[in-house]
XYZ file of C-alpha atoms in Angstrom:
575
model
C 0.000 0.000 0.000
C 1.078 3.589 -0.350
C 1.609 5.710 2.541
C 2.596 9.426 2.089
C 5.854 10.666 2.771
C 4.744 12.881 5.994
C 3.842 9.775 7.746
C 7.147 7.868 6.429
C 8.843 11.062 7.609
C 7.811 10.539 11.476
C 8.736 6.938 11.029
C 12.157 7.351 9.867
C 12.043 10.100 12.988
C 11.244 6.971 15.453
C 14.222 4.671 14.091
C 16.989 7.070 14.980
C 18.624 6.316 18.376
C 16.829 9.174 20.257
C 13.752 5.875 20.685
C 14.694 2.782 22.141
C 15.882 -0.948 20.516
C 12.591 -2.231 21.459
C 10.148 0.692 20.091
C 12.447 0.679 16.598
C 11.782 -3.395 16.387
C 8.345 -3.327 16.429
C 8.392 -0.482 14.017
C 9.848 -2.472 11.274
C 8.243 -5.559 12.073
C 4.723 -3.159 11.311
C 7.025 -2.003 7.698
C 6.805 -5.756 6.737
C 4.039 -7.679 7.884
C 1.664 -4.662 8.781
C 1.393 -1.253 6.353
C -1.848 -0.541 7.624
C -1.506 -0.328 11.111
C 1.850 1.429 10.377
C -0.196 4.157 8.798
C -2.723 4.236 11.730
C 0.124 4.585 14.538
C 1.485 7.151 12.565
C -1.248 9.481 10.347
C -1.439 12.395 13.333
C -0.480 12.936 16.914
C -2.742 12.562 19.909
C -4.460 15.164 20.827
C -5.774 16.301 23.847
C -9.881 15.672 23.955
C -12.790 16.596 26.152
C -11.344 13.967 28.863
C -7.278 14.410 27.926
C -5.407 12.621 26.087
C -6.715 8.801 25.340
C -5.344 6.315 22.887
C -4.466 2.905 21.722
C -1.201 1.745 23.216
C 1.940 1.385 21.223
C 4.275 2.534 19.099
C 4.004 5.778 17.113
C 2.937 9.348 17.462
C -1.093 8.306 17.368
C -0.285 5.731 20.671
C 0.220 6.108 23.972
C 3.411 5.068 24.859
C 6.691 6.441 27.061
C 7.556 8.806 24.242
C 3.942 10.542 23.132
C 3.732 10.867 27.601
C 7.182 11.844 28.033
C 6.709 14.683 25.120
C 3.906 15.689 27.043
C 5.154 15.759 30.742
C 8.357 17.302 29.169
C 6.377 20.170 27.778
C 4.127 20.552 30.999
C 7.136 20.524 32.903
C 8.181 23.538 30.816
C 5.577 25.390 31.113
C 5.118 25.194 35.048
C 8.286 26.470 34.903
C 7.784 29.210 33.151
C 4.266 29.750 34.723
C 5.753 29.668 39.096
C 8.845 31.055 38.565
C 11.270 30.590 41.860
C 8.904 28.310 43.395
C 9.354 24.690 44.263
C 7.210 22.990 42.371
C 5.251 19.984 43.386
C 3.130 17.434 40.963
C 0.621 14.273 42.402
C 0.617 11.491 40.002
C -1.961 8.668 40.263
C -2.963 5.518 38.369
C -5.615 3.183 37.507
C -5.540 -0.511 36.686
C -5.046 -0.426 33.367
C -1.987 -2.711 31.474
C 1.301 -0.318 31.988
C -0.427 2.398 33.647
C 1.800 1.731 36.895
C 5.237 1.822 34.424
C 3.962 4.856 32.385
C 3.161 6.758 35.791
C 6.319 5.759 36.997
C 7.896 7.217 33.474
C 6.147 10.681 33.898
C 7.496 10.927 37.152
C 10.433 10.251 36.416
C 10.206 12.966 33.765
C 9.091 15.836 36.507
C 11.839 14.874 38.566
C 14.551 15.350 35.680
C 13.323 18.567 35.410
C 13.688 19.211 38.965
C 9.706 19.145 39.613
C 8.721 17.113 43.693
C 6.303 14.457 42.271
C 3.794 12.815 44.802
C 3.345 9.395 43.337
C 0.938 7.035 45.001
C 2.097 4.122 45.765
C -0.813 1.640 44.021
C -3.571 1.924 41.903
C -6.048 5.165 42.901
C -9.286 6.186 41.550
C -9.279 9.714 40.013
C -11.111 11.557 41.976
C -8.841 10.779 45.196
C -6.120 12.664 42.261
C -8.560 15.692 41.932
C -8.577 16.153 45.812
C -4.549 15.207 46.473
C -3.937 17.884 44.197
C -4.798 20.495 46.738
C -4.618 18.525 49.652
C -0.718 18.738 49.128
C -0.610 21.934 47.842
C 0.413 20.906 44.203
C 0.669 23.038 41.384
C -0.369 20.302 38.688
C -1.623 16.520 38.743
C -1.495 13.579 36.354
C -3.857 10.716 35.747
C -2.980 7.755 34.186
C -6.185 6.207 32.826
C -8.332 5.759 29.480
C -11.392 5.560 31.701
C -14.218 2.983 30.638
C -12.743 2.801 27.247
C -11.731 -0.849 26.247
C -8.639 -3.061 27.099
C -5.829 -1.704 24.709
C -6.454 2.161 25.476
C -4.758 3.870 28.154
C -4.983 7.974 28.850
C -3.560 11.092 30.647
C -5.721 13.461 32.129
C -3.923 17.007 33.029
C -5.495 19.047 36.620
C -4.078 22.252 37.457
C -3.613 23.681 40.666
C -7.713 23.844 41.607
C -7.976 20.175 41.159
C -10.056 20.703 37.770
C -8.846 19.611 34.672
C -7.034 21.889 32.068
C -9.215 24.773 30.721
C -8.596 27.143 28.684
C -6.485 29.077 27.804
C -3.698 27.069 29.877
C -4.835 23.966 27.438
C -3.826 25.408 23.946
C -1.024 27.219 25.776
C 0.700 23.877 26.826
C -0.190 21.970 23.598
C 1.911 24.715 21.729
C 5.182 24.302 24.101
C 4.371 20.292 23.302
C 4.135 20.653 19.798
C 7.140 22.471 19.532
C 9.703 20.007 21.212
C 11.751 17.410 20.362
C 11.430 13.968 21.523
C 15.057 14.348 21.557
C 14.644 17.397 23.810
C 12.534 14.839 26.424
C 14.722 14.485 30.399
C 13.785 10.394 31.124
C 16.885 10.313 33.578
C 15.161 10.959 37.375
C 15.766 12.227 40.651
C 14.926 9.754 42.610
C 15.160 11.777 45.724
C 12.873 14.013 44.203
C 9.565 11.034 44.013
C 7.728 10.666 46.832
C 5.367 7.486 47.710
C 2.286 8.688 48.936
C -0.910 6.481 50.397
C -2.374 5.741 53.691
C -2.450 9.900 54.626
C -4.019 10.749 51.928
C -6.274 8.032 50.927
C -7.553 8.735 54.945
C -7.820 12.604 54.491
C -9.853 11.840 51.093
C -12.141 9.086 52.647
C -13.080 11.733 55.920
C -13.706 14.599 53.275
C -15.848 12.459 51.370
C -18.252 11.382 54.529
C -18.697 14.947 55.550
C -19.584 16.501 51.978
C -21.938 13.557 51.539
C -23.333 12.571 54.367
C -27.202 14.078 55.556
C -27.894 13.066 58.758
C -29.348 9.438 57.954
C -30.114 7.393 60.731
C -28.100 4.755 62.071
C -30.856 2.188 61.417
C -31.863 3.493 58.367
C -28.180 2.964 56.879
C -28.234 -0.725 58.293
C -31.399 -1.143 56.580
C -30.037 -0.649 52.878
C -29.138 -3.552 51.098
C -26.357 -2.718 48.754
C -24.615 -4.733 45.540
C -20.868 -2.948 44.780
C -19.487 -3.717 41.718
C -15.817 -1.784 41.177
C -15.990 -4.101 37.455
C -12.146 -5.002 38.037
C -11.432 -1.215 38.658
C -9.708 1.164 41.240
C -12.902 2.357 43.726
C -12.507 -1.415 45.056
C -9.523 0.867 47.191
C -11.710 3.612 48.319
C -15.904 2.951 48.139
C -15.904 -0.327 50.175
C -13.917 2.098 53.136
C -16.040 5.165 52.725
C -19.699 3.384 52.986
C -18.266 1.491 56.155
C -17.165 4.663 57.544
C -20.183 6.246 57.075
C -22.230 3.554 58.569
C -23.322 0.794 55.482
C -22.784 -2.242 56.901
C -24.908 -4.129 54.600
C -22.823 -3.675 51.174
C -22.044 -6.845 49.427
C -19.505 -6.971 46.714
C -19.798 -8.826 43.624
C -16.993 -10.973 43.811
C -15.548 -11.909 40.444
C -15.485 -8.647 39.673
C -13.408 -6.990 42.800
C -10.339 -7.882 41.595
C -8.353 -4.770 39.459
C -7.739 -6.137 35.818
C -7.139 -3.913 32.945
C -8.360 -7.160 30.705
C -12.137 -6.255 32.133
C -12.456 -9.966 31.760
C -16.487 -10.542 32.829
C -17.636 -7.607 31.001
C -18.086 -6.647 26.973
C -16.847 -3.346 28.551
C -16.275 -1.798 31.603
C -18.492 1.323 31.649
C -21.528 1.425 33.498
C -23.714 3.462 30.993
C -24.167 -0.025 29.621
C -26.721 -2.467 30.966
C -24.447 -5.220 30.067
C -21.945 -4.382 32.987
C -23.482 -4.478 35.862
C -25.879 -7.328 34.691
C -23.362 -9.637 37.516
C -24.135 -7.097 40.021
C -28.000 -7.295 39.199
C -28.179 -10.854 39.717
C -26.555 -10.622 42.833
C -28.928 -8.367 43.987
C -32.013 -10.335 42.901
C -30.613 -13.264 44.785
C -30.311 -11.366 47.916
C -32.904 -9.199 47.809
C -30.645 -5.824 47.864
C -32.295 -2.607 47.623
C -29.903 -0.835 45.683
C -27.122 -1.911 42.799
C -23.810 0.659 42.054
C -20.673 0.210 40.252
C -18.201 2.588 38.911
C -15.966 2.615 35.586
C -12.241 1.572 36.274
C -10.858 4.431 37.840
C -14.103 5.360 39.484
C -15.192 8.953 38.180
C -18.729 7.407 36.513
C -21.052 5.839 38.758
C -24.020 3.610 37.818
C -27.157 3.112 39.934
C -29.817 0.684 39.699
C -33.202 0.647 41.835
C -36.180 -1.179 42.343
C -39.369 -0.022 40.367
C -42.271 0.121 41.455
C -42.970 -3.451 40.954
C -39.912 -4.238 42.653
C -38.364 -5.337 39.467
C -34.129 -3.712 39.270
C -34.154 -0.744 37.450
C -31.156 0.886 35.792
C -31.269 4.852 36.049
C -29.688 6.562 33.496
C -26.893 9.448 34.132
C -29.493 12.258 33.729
C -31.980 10.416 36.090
C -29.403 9.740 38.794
C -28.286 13.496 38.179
C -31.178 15.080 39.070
C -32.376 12.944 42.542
C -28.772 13.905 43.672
C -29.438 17.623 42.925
C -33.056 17.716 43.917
C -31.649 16.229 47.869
C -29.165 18.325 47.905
C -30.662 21.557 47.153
C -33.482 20.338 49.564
C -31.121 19.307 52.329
C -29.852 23.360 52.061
C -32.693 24.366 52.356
C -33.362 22.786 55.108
C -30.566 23.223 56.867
C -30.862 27.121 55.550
C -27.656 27.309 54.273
C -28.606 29.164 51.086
C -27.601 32.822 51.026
C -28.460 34.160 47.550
C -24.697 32.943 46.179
C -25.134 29.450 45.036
C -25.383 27.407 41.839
C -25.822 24.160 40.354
C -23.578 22.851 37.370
C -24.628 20.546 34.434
C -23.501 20.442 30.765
C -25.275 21.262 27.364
C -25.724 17.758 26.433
C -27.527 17.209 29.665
C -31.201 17.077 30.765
C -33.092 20.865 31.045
C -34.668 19.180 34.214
C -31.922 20.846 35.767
C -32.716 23.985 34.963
C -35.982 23.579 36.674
C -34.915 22.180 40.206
C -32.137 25.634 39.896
C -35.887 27.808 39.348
C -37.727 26.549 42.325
C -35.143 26.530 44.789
C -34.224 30.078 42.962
C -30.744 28.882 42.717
C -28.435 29.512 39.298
C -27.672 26.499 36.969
C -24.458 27.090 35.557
C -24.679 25.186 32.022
C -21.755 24.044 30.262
C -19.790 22.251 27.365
C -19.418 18.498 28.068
C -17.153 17.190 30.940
C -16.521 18.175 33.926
C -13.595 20.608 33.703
C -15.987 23.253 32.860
C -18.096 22.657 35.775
C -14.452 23.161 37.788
C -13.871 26.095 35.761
C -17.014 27.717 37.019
C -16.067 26.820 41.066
C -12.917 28.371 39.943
C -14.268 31.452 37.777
C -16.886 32.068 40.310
C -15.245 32.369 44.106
C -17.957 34.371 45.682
C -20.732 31.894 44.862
C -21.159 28.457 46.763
C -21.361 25.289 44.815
C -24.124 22.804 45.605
C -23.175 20.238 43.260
C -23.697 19.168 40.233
C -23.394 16.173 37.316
C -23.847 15.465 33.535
C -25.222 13.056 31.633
C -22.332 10.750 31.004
C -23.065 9.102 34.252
C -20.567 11.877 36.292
C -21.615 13.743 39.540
C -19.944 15.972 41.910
C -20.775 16.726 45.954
C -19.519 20.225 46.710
C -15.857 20.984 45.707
C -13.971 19.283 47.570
C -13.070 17.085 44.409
C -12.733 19.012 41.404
C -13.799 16.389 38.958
C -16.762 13.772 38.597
C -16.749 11.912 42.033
C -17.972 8.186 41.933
C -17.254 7.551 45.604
C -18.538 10.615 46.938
C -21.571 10.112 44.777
C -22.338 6.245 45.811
C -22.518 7.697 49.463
C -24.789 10.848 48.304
C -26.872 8.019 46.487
C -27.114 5.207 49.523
C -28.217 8.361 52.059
C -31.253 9.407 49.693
C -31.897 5.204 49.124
C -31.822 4.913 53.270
C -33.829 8.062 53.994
C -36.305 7.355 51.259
C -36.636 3.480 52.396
C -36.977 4.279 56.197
C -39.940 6.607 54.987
C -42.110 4.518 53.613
C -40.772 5.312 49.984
C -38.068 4.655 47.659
C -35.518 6.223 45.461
C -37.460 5.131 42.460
C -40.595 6.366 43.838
C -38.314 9.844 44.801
C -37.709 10.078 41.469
C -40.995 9.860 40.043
C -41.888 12.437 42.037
C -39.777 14.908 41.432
C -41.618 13.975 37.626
C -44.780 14.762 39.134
C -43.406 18.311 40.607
C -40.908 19.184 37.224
C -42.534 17.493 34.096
C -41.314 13.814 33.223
C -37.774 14.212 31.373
C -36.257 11.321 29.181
C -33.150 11.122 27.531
C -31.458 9.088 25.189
C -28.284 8.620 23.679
C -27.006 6.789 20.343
C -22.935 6.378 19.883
C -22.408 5.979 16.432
C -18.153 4.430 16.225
C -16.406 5.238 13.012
C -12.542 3.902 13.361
C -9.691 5.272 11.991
C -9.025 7.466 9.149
C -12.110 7.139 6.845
C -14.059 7.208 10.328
C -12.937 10.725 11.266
C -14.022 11.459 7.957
C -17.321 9.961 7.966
C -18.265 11.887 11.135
C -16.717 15.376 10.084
C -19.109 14.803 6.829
C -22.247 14.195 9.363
C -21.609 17.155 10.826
C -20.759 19.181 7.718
C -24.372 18.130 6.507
C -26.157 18.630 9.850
C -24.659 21.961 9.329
C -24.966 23.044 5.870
C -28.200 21.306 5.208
C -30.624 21.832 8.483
C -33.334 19.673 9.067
C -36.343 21.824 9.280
C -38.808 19.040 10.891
C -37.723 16.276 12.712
C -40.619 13.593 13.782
C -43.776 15.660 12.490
C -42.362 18.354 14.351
C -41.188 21.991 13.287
C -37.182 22.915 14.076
C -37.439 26.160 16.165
C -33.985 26.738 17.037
C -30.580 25.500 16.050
C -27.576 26.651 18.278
C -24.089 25.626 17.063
C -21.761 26.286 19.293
C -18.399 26.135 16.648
C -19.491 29.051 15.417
C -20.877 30.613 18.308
C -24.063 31.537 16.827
C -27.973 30.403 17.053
C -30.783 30.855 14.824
C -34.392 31.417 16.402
C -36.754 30.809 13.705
C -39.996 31.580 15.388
C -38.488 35.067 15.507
C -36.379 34.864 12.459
C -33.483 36.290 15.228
C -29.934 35.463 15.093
C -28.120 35.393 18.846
C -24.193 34.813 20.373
C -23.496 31.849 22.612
C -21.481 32.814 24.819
C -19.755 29.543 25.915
C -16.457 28.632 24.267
C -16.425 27.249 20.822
C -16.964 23.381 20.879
C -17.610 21.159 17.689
C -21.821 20.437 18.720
C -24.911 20.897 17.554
C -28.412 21.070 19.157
C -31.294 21.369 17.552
C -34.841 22.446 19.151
C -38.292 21.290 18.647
C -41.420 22.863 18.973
C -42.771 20.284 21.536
C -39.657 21.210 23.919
C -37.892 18.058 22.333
C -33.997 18.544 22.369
C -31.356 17.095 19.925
C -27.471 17.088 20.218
C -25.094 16.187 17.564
C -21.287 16.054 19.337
C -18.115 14.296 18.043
C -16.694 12.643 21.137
C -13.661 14.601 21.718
C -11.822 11.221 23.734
C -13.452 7.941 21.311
C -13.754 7.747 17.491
C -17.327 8.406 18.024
C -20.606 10.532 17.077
C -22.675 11.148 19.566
C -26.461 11.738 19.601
C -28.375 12.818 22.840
C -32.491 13.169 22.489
C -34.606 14.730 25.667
C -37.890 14.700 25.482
C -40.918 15.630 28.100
C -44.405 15.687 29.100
C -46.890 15.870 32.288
C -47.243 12.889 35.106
C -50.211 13.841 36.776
C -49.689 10.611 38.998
C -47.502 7.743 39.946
C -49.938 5.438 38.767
C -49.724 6.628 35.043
C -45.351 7.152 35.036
C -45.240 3.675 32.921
C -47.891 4.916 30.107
C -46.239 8.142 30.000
C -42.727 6.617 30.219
C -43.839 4.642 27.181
C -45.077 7.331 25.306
C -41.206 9.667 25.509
C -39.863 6.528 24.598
C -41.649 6.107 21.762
C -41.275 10.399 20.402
C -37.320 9.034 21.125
C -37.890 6.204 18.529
C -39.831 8.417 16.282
C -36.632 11.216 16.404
C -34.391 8.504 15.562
C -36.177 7.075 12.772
C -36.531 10.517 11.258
C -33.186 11.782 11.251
C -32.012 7.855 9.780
C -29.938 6.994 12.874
C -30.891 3.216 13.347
């Protein structure tokens, strides 16, 4: 096959003697006996995404690997530098369970410490958020993650936080990507000093669990906690080191892990994959729970920022909640338990994303609290704690299965959220209710909400093309009426720009420029077009409402937003 000469250009670049025997081997072997994937390790450079920087693992400049993570902590390192001058800086590094996360940690620390950086470097697998909170907890002026998340097997990631515990933002983002893009592998320090890495664990891991009962714990009875039945699933993950602590220190005594999957293994081996959006992956946990009788099912992603939550219905049949679902019962307590406790003072706001459910717009209106809306992930809802010092974050989630308690984590909190979740389950149980039942009323009180999503995967090269096209035509070509229903508004928020066309008005958004689309229908239905900015995927998110009068009739009504979902999707020709 032909490849073009750029591409043969960084290949020739990676068999000089800056890269190791090893990496040059395997390069050649892929000049022989495979062209293709040759072209695929090669055709661009990682870039940094919505979640960081996530890839296949392997050789090349499109692969994660000790040279595309040593470019990168060379060039951060550079640019702390240059950003604290005369101060000692300091760095936390943590890691999930992932194949070669613990050697590729161990290579960016190495890195820091060459360029006379103090690196904190736990001494074991940790899940993120216990990252997000080390990261001021010690003081630090920057903190890596090693972790691709709940992608599959053969990925493998590094996230970037900044001093606030939040992930990169701009315009420190495009300003470190520049000092990257302009070194030299060559120019990359791999030699440490040693006496410049420090171990860290047991203090921190116990300063992270303590913060985490206090932000999420509500006064639940003692009985009332012993009274949940719980199913844990960590699906081979890192919260197996922190949730199983934190729910015993904050009085569950009835959680009951799911075995075969407790053990950390970056092969995900009982699962198709290890992300709790799917049904599939916690269907081990569910059938633990049926055979016990549990109340409640959770598990988390591998390094235990996405939490997933399943309930009994009102039939008593297990339930799985979707990210939006479990977003808004965490808000709606929350905001109630400050009221109650009459902690609000006129300052505070809620966070969500644009992708996410308007529900939460609501809940922000009657407890006359702000909603703070977003791009998608959770640095921006960080950016906001950040941007806005004089107002008091309640807490806040998106879609994507993420929520956050307070700020004491800077990022989407699995373990603080699997408390937040078991004290509404135990105070809605000990009541005479349940957090199903919670849920449907908060439909009664708000309008019923449903969301959807569709992930449409297009790999490699033609892929990326494929989806840019989609968009181009989404763009160019605008649907006018989707579903028997008339397009009112389109907002696209590359160009910064919407279109009312009930009013025929042009208007700015003023949120930074991201590569989506949402589309608006005149029955309030809501329609998001969004290249993942982590996954070679499209992604297409549908809300859709209407009035429950009563708990009796949530099924019909359930029923009938499923089907206007359908309908949307068979319109636009995404099935």
């Amino acid at each position: 096959m032909h490849i073009e000469q750029s591409i043969l250009n960084k290949v020739n670049e990676w068999l000089t003697p800056t890269f190791d025997e090893a990496t040059q081997a395997a390069i050649e072997e892929m000049m022989t006996s495979a062209p293709k994937e040759l072209e695929e390790s090669f055709y661009k450079n990682l870039e940094f995404g919505t979640g960081g920087m996530r890839g296949v693992m392997g050789v090349g400049t499109n692969r994660i690997n000790k040279y595309t993570l040593g470019k990168n902590t060379q060039g951060l390192s550079d640019y702390l530098h240059k950003s604290f001058p005369n101060e000692q800086l300091k760095v936390a590094i943590a890691y999930d369970c992932r194949h070669n996360s613990n050697t590729l940690a161990k290579v960016v620390a190495d890195v820091f410490s060459a360029n006379g950086i103090k690196v904190y470097l736990f001494s074991d697998m940790r899940p993120t958020p216990e990252l997000s909170f080390a990261v001021r907890y010690l003081n630090c002026h920057a903190g890596i993650v090693l972790t691709a998340s709940h992608n599959p097997p053969e990925y493998n990631g590094y996230k970037v936080y900044w001093q606030d515990g939040g992930q990169l933002v701009p315009p420190q983002d495009a300003e470190i990507i520049k000092v990257i893009e302009d070194l030299k592998y060559s120019e990359i320090k791999f030699e440490a000093n040693n006496d410049l890495i420090e171990y860290i664990d047991t203090e921190v891991d116990e300063a992270f669990a303590k913060s985490t009962v206090e932000n999420a714990s509500f006064n639940t009875p003692t009985e009332a906690k012993a009274n949940l039945k719980i199913v844990y699933t960590s699906l081979h993950g890192t919260s197996i080191k922190a949730i199983p602590n934190v729910l015993a220190k904050a009085g569950y005594t009835d959680v009951n892990i799911v075995p075969e999957q407790a053990e950390p293994n970056g092969d995900f081996p009982t699962v198709v994959s290890p992300n709790p959006e799917e049904p599939e992956a916690l269907s081990m946990a569910i059938a633990l729970a049926e055979k016990i009788g549990a109340d409640m099912v959770v598990g988390t992603d591998p390094d235990s920022d996405r939490l997933g939550v399943a309930v009994r219905d009102l039939d008593g049949k297990i339930k799985l909640l979707n990210g939006n679902q479990t977003m808004v019962i965490m808000t709606a307590f929350l905001l109630e338990q400050w009221k109650r406790a009459d902690k609000f003072k006129g300052n505070e706001f809620i966070g969500s994303t644009i992708v996410s459910t308007p529900m939460m717009l609501e809940l922000a209106a009657a407890y006359d609290v702000e909603c703070k809306v977003g791009l998608t992930g959770f640095k921006w809802i960080a950016k906001f704690i950040k941007d806005f010092p004089n107002q008091k974050f309640v807490g806040g989630g998106e879609e994507s299965f993420g929520f956050m308690v307070g700020d004491a984590v800077r990022d989407k909190d699995a373990v603080a959220a699997i408390l937040l979740v078991s004290e509404i389950a135990a105070q809605a149980k000990a009541s005479g209710s349940s957090l199903y039942q919670e849920l449907l009323n908060l439909y009664i009180d708000f309008g019923f909400y449903k969301e959807s999503l569709i992930s449409i995967t297009k790999k490699g090269i033609e892929g990326a093309n494929e989806i840019k096209q989609m968009m181009i035509d989404l763009r160019e070509n605008p649907l006018k009426e989707i579903n028997g229903q008339r397009v009112i508004c389109i907002e696209d928020y590359q160009a910064s720009k919407g279109k009312d066309f009930m009013n025929n008005e042009e208007f700015e958004i003023h949120i930074p420029k991201s590569n989506v689309l949402i589309y608006y229908l005149e029955d309030g239905s809501k329609i998001c077009a969004r290249p993942s900015g982590t996954e070679p995927k499209i992604k297409f998110y549908f809300s859709v409402n209407g009035v429950l009068d009563t708990i009796e009739n949530a099924e019909s009504v359930e029923k009938e937003l499923d089907n206007k979902i359908a309908g949307i999707i068979s319109a636009m020709k995404l099935n």
